[in-house]
């Protein structure tokens, strides 16, 4: 998504179903290599509500789809705003937005969906790297509305590459803006001095997420939530042999072979599961697990959620047990 999307990655797999068509009302240059889109319904009608941390899936005319965090005013019921970083090494999604998508064009979207919700806390520390500021912006406004103390650490390569600095100026010294070429990397020592009850929300590139995870190692479980641009590297699957997949509502049991995804097996059994990123970062394929032990291979769930084992993301996740029963 993550974050991507912030939390985001190009993928050639189009979203399945659940799409609406929106019109690009405005396209803005927000920072070096970052453009913003304001999306509205073709009839300027009301759009579905969303909460801070939500993203939408955009499906481009070239068949790619990508997830972008909503970064506008959540109380504006008639437009969505996203920001898109040009990714020179991407597969073409961001290049399409920057070079080909224009004001007045229409685009298919799915969502909003929230895999990065702001949980209740006594206080918040937000950490953003580059375009990772996008899901964080609405969180600042939410924390402010709730009257909770908060602070933001915002890093980027250069000041001119950092979007939304103008929106952050009114927050004064609660925001630390750290362009790397001026002041080096973000000082994460603050994670070792947090008041009890503080939750940390971080979105940015993998090196930042890794540094924050290290700095947060002594925080209580559940204190840190992250959203990613790309899927995390995963160890080998727990089991290398086939397993039985029971689709409870369909009353069908199939065998999932090594190398076959649960998504593929369910589709072959006549029970396709809605999917988008197929990388375990968007949450579209979330499915309830009724019996068995999932082998979680997504990049969203935290340790407690994995331990519970009552839902998983079958585009990437598998089974650790001989049999897995899903609520589909
Ligand atoms: Fe995105 Fe499974 S399709 S998490």
CSV table of C-alpha atoms and ligand atoms in Angstrom, one decimal:
chain,number,residue,atom,x,y,z
A,1,UNK,CA,0.0,0.0,0.0
A,2,UNK,CA,0.3,0.2,1.7
A,3,UNK,CA,1.4,2.6,1.1
A,4,UNK,CA,2.3,2.9,-0.9
A,5,UNK,CA,0.2,5.2,-2.7
A,6,UNK,CA,1.7,5.7,-1.2
A,7,UNK,CA,1.8,2.2,-0.3
A,8,UNK,CA,1.7,1.0,-3.8
A,9,UNK,CA,3.2,-1.0,-6.5
A,10,UNK,CA,2.5,-1.4,-10.2
A,11,UNK,CA,0.8,-4.6,-11.2
A,12,UNK,CA,-0.5,-6.0,-14.4
A,13,UNK,CA,-3.4,-7.6,-12.6
A,14,UNK,CA,-6.6,-5.6,-13.1
A,15,UNK,CA,-9.0,-5.2,-10.2
A,16,UNK,CA,-12.0,-7.5,-10.4
A,17,UNK,CA,-15.4,-6.0,-10.0
A,18,UNK,CA,-16.5,-3.2,-7.6
A,19,UNK,CA,-15.2,-0.4,-9.8
A,20,UNK,CA,-16.6,3.1,-10.3
A,21,UNK,CA,-15.6,5.6,-13.0
A,22,UNK,CA,-14.3,9.0,-11.8
A,23,UNK,CA,-13.3,12.1,-13.7
A,24,UNK,CA,-10.0,13.9,-13.2
A,25,UNK,CA,-11.2,17.4,-12.2
A,26,UNK,CA,-7.7,18.8,-11.5
A,27,UNK,CA,-4.2,17.7,-12.0
A,28,UNK,CA,-1.5,19.6,-10.0
A,29,UNK,CA,2.3,19.6,-9.7
A,30,UNK,CA,2.8,19.1,-5.9
A,31,UNK,CA,6.6,18.7,-5.7
A,32,UNK,CA,9.5,17.5,-7.9
A,33,UNK,CA,8.3,14.2,-9.4
A,34,UNK,CA,4.9,14.3,-7.6
A,35,UNK,CA,1.6,15.2,-9.1
A,36,UNK,CA,-1.8,15.4,-7.5
A,37,UNK,CA,-5.1,14.3,-8.8
A,38,UNK,CA,-8.5,15.5,-7.8
A,39,UNK,CA,-11.1,12.9,-8.7
A,40,UNK,CA,-14.9,13.5,-8.9
A,41,UNK,CA,-17.9,11.5,-10.0
A,42,UNK,CA,-18.9,12.2,-13.6
A,43,UNK,CA,-22.1,13.9,-12.3
A,44,UNK,CA,-20.2,15.5,-9.4
A,45,UNK,CA,-22.3,13.4,-7.1
A,46,UNK,CA,-21.4,12.1,-3.6
A,47,UNK,CA,-18.6,9.6,-3.2
A,48,UNK,CA,-18.3,6.8,-0.6
A,49,UNK,CA,-17.0,8.0,2.8
A,50,UNK,CA,-13.5,7.1,3.9
A,51,UNK,CA,-11.3,7.2,7.0
A,52,UNK,CA,-7.7,8.3,7.5
A,53,UNK,CA,-5.3,5.6,6.1
A,54,UNK,CA,-7.7,4.6,3.3
A,55,UNK,CA,-6.6,4.0,-0.3
A,56,UNK,CA,-8.3,3.6,-3.6
A,57,UNK,CA,-7.2,1.4,-6.5
A,58,UNK,CA,-6.8,3.1,-9.9
A,59,UNK,CA,-7.0,1.1,-13.0
A,60,UNK,CA,-5.3,2.7,-16.0
A,61,UNK,CA,-6.1,2.5,-19.6
A,62,UNK,CA,-2.9,0.5,-20.1
A,63,UNK,CA,-4.4,-2.3,-17.9
A,64,UNK,CA,-2.2,-1.6,-14.8
A,65,UNK,CA,-3.7,-0.9,-11.5
A,66,UNK,CA,-2.2,0.7,-8.5
A,67,UNK,CA,-3.1,1.8,-5.0
A,68,UNK,CA,-3.0,5.4,-3.8
A,69,UNK,CA,-3.7,6.7,-0.3
A,70,UNK,CA,-6.4,9.3,0.0
A,71,UNK,CA,-4.8,12.5,1.2
A,72,UNK,CA,-7.5,15.2,0.9
A,73,UNK,CA,-10.2,16.3,3.2
A,74,UNK,CA,-12.2,13.3,4.3
A,75,UNK,CA,-15.2,15.6,5.0
A,76,UNK,CA,-15.4,16.6,1.4
A,77,UNK,CA,-17.9,14.1,0.2
A,78,UNK,CA,-17.6,15.0,-3.5
A,79,UNK,CA,-13.9,14.6,-4.4
A,80,UNK,CA,-11.0,12.3,-3.7
A,81,UNK,CA,-7.4,13.5,-3.8
A,82,UNK,CA,-4.3,11.3,-4.4
A,83,UNK,CA,-0.7,12.1,-5.0
A,84,UNK,CA,1.5,10.1,-7.4
A,85,UNK,CA,5.2,9.9,-7.3
A,86,UNK,CA,6.9,9.2,-10.6
A,87,UNK,CA,8.7,5.9,-10.3
A,88,UNK,CA,11.4,5.7,-13.1
A,89,UNK,CA,11.8,2.0,-12.4
A,90,UNK,CA,8.1,1.2,-12.1
A,91,UNK,CA,6.0,-0.7,-14.6
A,92,UNK,CA,4.3,2.3,-16.1
A,93,UNK,CA,1.5,3.2,-13.7
A,94,UNK,CA,3.0,6.4,-12.4
A,95,UNK,CA,4.4,7.3,-15.8
A,96,UNK,CA,0.9,7.0,-17.2
A,97,UNK,CA,-0.5,9.3,-14.6
A,98,UNK,CA,2.3,11.9,-15.0
A,99,UNK,CA,2.5,11.8,-18.8
A,100,UNK,CA,-0.8,10.7,-20.2
A,101,UNK,CA,-3.6,11.3,-17.8
A,102,UNK,CA,-5.1,14.7,-18.0
A,103,UNK,CA,-7.9,16.9,-16.6
A,104,UNK,CA,-11.3,15.7,-17.9
A,105,UNK,CA,-10.1,12.1,-18.4
A,106,UNK,CA,-12.0,9.3,-16.7
A,107,UNK,CA,-10.5,6.5,-14.8
A,108,UNK,CA,-11.8,3.4,-13.0
A,109,UNK,CA,-11.3,3.1,-9.3
A,110,UNK,CA,-12.2,0.6,-6.6
A,111,UNK,CA,-12.4,1.3,-2.9
A,112,UNK,CA,-11.9,3.1,-0.7
A,113,UNK,CA,-10.4,0.4,1.5
A,114,UNK,CA,-8.5,1.0,4.8
A,115,UNK,CA,-5.6,-1.4,5.8
A,116,UNK,CA,-3.9,1.3,7.8
A,117,UNK,CA,-6.6,2.7,10.2
A,118,UNK,CA,-5.8,5.1,13.0
A,119,UNK,CA,-6.5,3.2,16.2
A,120,UNK,CA,-7.3,4.9,19.5
A,121,UNK,CA,-4.3,6.1,21.5
A,122,UNK,CA,-3.3,8.6,24.1
A,123,UNK,CA,-0.9,10.2,21.7
A,124,UNK,CA,0.6,9.7,18.2
A,125,UNK,CA,4.0,9.8,16.6
A,126,UNK,CA,3.8,9.9,12.8
A,127,UNK,CA,6.8,9.1,10.7
A,128,UNK,CA,6.7,9.7,6.9
A,129,UNK,CA,9.3,9.3,4.2
A,130,UNK,CA,8.7,11.0,0.8
A,131,UNK,CA,5.4,10.1,-0.8
A,132,UNK,CA,4.6,8.2,2.5
A,133,UNK,CA,3.2,11.5,3.8
A,134,UNK,CA,0.0,10.9,1.9
A,135,UNK,CA,-1.8,8.5,4.3
A,136,UNK,CA,-0.4,10.5,7.3
A,137,UNK,CA,-1.9,13.8,6.3
A,138,UNK,CA,-5.6,12.9,7.1
A,139,UNK,CA,-4.3,11.2,10.3
A,140,UNK,CA,-2.9,14.5,11.6
A,141,UNK,CA,-6.3,16.1,11.1
A,142,UNK,CA,-8.0,13.2,12.8
A,143,UNK,CA,-5.6,13.3,15.8
A,144,UNK,CA,-6.1,17.1,16.0
A,145,UNK,CA,-9.9,16.7,15.9
A,146,UNK,CA,-9.7,14.1,18.7
A,147,UNK,CA,-7.6,16.5,20.8
A,148,UNK,CA,-4.7,14.0,21.0
A,149,UNK,CA,-1.1,15.1,21.2
A,150,UNK,CA,0.8,14.3,18.1
A,151,UNK,CA,4.1,14.9,16.4
A,152,UNK,CA,5.2,14.3,12.8
A,153,UNK,CA,8.7,13.4,11.5
A,154,UNK,CA,8.8,14.0,7.7
A,155,UNK,CA,11.9,13.1,5.7
A,156,UNK,CA,12.6,13.4,2.0
A,157,UNK,CA,15.5,13.6,-0.4
A,158,UNK,CA,15.3,17.4,-0.9
A,159,UNK,CA,12.9,20.0,0.2
A,160,UNK,CA,11.6,20.5,-3.3
A,161,UNK,CA,10.8,16.7,-3.6
A,162,UNK,CA,8.6,16.8,-0.4
A,163,UNK,CA,4.9,17.3,-1.2
A,164,UNK,CA,2.4,19.1,1.0
A,165,UNK,CA,4.9,21.2,3.0
A,166,UNK,CA,2.4,24.1,2.7
A,167,UNK,CA,-0.3,22.0,4.4
A,168,UNK,CA,2.1,21.3,7.3
A,169,UNK,CA,3.3,24.8,7.9
A,170,UNK,CA,0.3,25.7,10.2
A,171,UNK,CA,1.2,22.9,12.6
A,172,UNK,CA,4.4,24.7,13.5
A,173,UNK,CA,7.0,22.8,15.6
A,174,UNK,CA,4.8,19.7,15.9
A,175,UNK,CA,6.2,18.9,12.5
A,176,UNK,CA,9.9,18.1,11.9
A,177,UNK,CA,10.7,18.5,8.2
A,178,UNK,CA,14.0,16.9,7.4
A,179,UNK,CA,15.3,17.1,3.8
A,180,UNK,CA,18.2,14.7,3.7
A,181,UNK,CA,20.5,17.0,1.8
A,182,UNK,CA,20.0,19.7,4.5
A,183,UNK,CA,19.8,17.8,7.8
A,184,UNK,CA,20.5,14.1,7.1
A,185,UNK,CA,18.3,11.2,8.0
A,186,UNK,CA,15.4,11.5,10.4
A,187,UNK,CA,16.3,11.3,14.1
A,188,UNK,CA,14.4,8.3,15.3
A,189,UNK,CA,15.8,8.3,18.9
A,190,UNK,CA,12.5,9.9,19.9
A,191,UNK,CA,11.0,6.4,19.6
A,192,UNK,CA,12.9,5.5,22.7
A,193,UNK,CA,11.4,8.3,24.7
A,194,UNK,CA,7.7,8.0,23.9
A,195,UNK,CA,5.1,8.5,26.6
A,196,UNK,CA,3.2,5.3,27.5
A,197,UNK,CA,0.1,4.9,25.4
A,198,UNK,CA,1.6,6.5,22.2
A,199,UNK,CA,1.1,4.8,18.9
A,200,UNK,CA,3.5,5.2,16.0
A,201,UNK,CA,2.3,5.3,12.4
A,202,UNK,CA,4.9,5.1,9.7
A,203,UNK,CA,4.7,5.1,5.9
A,204,UNK,CA,7.7,5.4,3.6
A,205,UNK,CA,10.4,3.4,1.7
A,206,UNK,CA,11.7,0.1,3.1
A,207,UNK,CA,14.9,1.5,4.6
A,208,UNK,CA,12.8,4.0,6.7
A,209,UNK,CA,10.4,1.2,7.8
A,210,UNK,CA,13.3,-1.0,8.8
A,211,UNK,CA,14.9,1.8,10.8
A,212,UNK,CA,11.7,2.6,12.5
A,213,UNK,CA,11.1,-1.1,13.3
A,214,UNK,CA,14.5,-1.2,14.9
A,215,UNK,CA,14.0,2.0,16.9
A,216,UNK,CA,10.6,0.7,18.1
A,217,UNK,CA,11.8,-2.7,19.2
A,218,UNK,CA,11.2,-2.0,22.9
A,219,UNK,CA,7.8,-0.5,22.4
A,220,UNK,CA,4.8,-2.6,23.7
A,221,UNK,CA,3.3,-4.9,21.1
A,222,UNK,CA,0.8,-3.2,18.8
A,223,UNK,CA,2.4,0.3,19.2
A,224,UNK,CA,3.8,0.4,15.7
A,225,UNK,CA,1.8,0.3,12.5
A,226,UNK,CA,3.4,0.6,9.1
A,227,UNK,CA,2.2,0.9,5.5
A,228,UNK,CA,4.5,-0.2,2.7
A,229,UNK,CA,5.2,0.8,-0.9
A,230,UNK,CA,6.0,-2.7,-2.0
A,231,UNK,CA,5.5,-6.2,-0.6
A,232,UNK,CA,8.0,-7.3,2.1
A,233,UNK,CA,10.4,-10.0,1.4
A,234,UNK,CA,9.1,-13.3,2.8
A,235,UNK,CA,10.7,-16.5,4.0
A,236,UNK,CA,9.9,-19.8,2.2
A,237,UNK,CA,6.4,-21.1,2.8
A,238,UNK,CA,5.9,-23.1,6.0
A,239,UNK,CA,4.9,-26.2,4.0
A,240,UNK,CA,6.1,-27.3,0.5
A,241,UNK,CA,3.4,-29.9,0.1
A,242,UNK,CA,-0.2,-29.6,-1.1
A,243,UNK,CA,-3.1,-28.9,1.3
A,244,UNK,CA,-6.8,-29.2,1.2
A,245,UNK,CA,-8.8,-26.0,0.8
A,246,UNK,CA,-12.5,-26.2,1.9
A,247,UNK,CA,-14.7,-23.4,0.7
A,248,UNK,CA,-17.4,-23.5,3.4
A,249,UNK,CA,-20.2,-21.5,1.7
A,250,UNK,CA,-19.6,-23.2,-1.7
A,251,UNK,CA,-19.4,-26.6,-0.1
A,252,UNK,CA,-16.4,-27.4,-2.3
A,253,UNK,CA,-13.0,-28.9,-1.3
A,254,UNK,CA,-10.0,-28.6,-3.6
A,255,UNK,CA,-6.4,-29.5,-3.3
A,256,UNK,CA,-3.9,-26.6,-3.6
A,257,UNK,CA,-0.7,-27.7,-5.2
A,258,UNK,CA,2.7,-26.3,-4.3
A,259,UNK,CA,3.2,-23.2,-6.4
A,260,UNK,CA,-0.5,-22.7,-6.9
A,261,UNK,CA,-2.1,-19.7,-5.1
A,262,UNK,CA,-5.2,-20.1,-3.1
A,263,UNK,CA,-6.7,-17.4,-5.3
A,264,UNK,CA,-6.1,-19.6,-8.4
A,265,UNK,CA,-7.4,-22.7,-6.6
A,266,UNK,CA,-10.6,-20.9,-5.5
A,267,UNK,CA,-11.2,-19.5,-9.0
A,268,UNK,CA,-10.8,-23.0,-10.5
A,269,UNK,CA,-13.3,-24.3,-8.0
A,270,UNK,CA,-15.8,-21.7,-9.2
A,271,UNK,CA,-15.5,-19.4,-6.2
A,272,UNK,CA,-13.3,-16.4,-7.4
A,273,UNK,CA,-12.1,-14.1,-4.7
A,274,UNK,CA,-12.0,-10.3,-5.4
A,275,UNK,CA,-8.4,-9.3,-5.8
A,276,UNK,CA,-6.3,-6.3,-6.9
A,277,UNK,CA,-2.6,-6.0,-6.1
A,278,UNK,CA,-2.0,-9.8,-5.8
A,279,UNK,CA,1.0,-8.9,-3.6
A,280,UNK,CA,-0.5,-8.9,-0.1
A,281,UNK,CA,-0.4,-5.1,0.2
A,282,UNK,CA,-3.9,-3.8,-0.7
A,283,UNK,CA,-6.3,-5.9,1.4
A,284,UNK,CA,-8.8,-6.4,-1.4
A,285,UNK,CA,-8.8,-10.2,-1.1
A,286,UNK,CA,-9.2,-10.3,2.7
A,287,UNK,CA,-11.0,-13.6,3.6
A,288,UNK,CA,-12.2,-15.0,6.9
A,289,UNK,CA,-10.5,-18.3,8.0
A,290,UNK,CA,-12.9,-20.7,9.8
A,291,UNK,CA,-10.5,-23.6,10.5
A,292,UNK,CA,-6.9,-24.4,10.0
A,293,UNK,CA,-3.7,-22.4,10.4
A,294,UNK,CA,-2.8,-19.8,7.7
A,295,UNK,CA,0.7,-19.2,6.6
A,296,UNK,CA,0.6,-15.4,6.5
A,297,UNK,CA,2.6,-14.0,3.7
A,298,UNK,CA,1.1,-10.5,3.3
A,299,UNK,CA,2.7,-7.2,4.3
A,300,UNK,CA,-0.2,-5.8,6.3
A,301,UNK,CA,-1.1,-7.8,9.4
A,302,UNK,CA,0.7,-7.2,12.6
A,303,UNK,CA,2.0,-10.0,14.9
A,304,UNK,CA,-1.2,-10.1,17.0
A,305,UNK,CA,-3.4,-10.3,14.0
A,306,UNK,CA,-1.3,-13.1,12.5
A,307,UNK,CA,-1.5,-14.9,15.8
A,308,UNK,CA,-5.3,-14.7,15.8
A,309,UNK,CA,-5.4,-16.4,12.4
A,310,UNK,CA,-9.0,-15.6,11.8
A,311,UNK,CA,-8.5,-13.8,8.5
A,312,UNK,CA,-5.8,-13.7,5.8
A,313,UNK,CA,-4.9,-12.6,2.3
A,314,UNK,CA,-5.1,-15.6,-0.1
A,315,UNK,CA,-3.4,-13.8,-3.0
A,316,UNK,CA,-0.1,-14.5,-1.3
A,317,UNK,CA,-0.8,-16.4,1.9
A,318,UNK,CA,-1.1,-20.2,2.1
A,319,UNK,CA,-1.8,-22.9,4.7
A,320,UNK,CA,0.4,-24.2,7.4
A,321,UNK,CA,-2.0,-27.0,8.2
A,322,UNK,CA,-3.2,-30.0,6.1
A,323,UNK,CA,-6.6,-28.3,5.7
A,324,UNK,CA,-7.8,-24.8,5.6
A,325,UNK,CA,-11.5,-23.8,5.7
A,326,UNK,CA,-12.5,-20.4,4.3
A,327,UNK,CA,-15.7,-18.5,4.7
A,328,UNK,CA,-16.4,-18.3,1.0
B,1,LIG,FE1,-4.2,-7.2,-2.6
B,1,LIG,FE2,-4.6,-9.7,-1.9
B,1,LIG,S1,-5.2,-8.7,-3.7
B,1,LIG,S2,-3.9,-8.1,-0.7
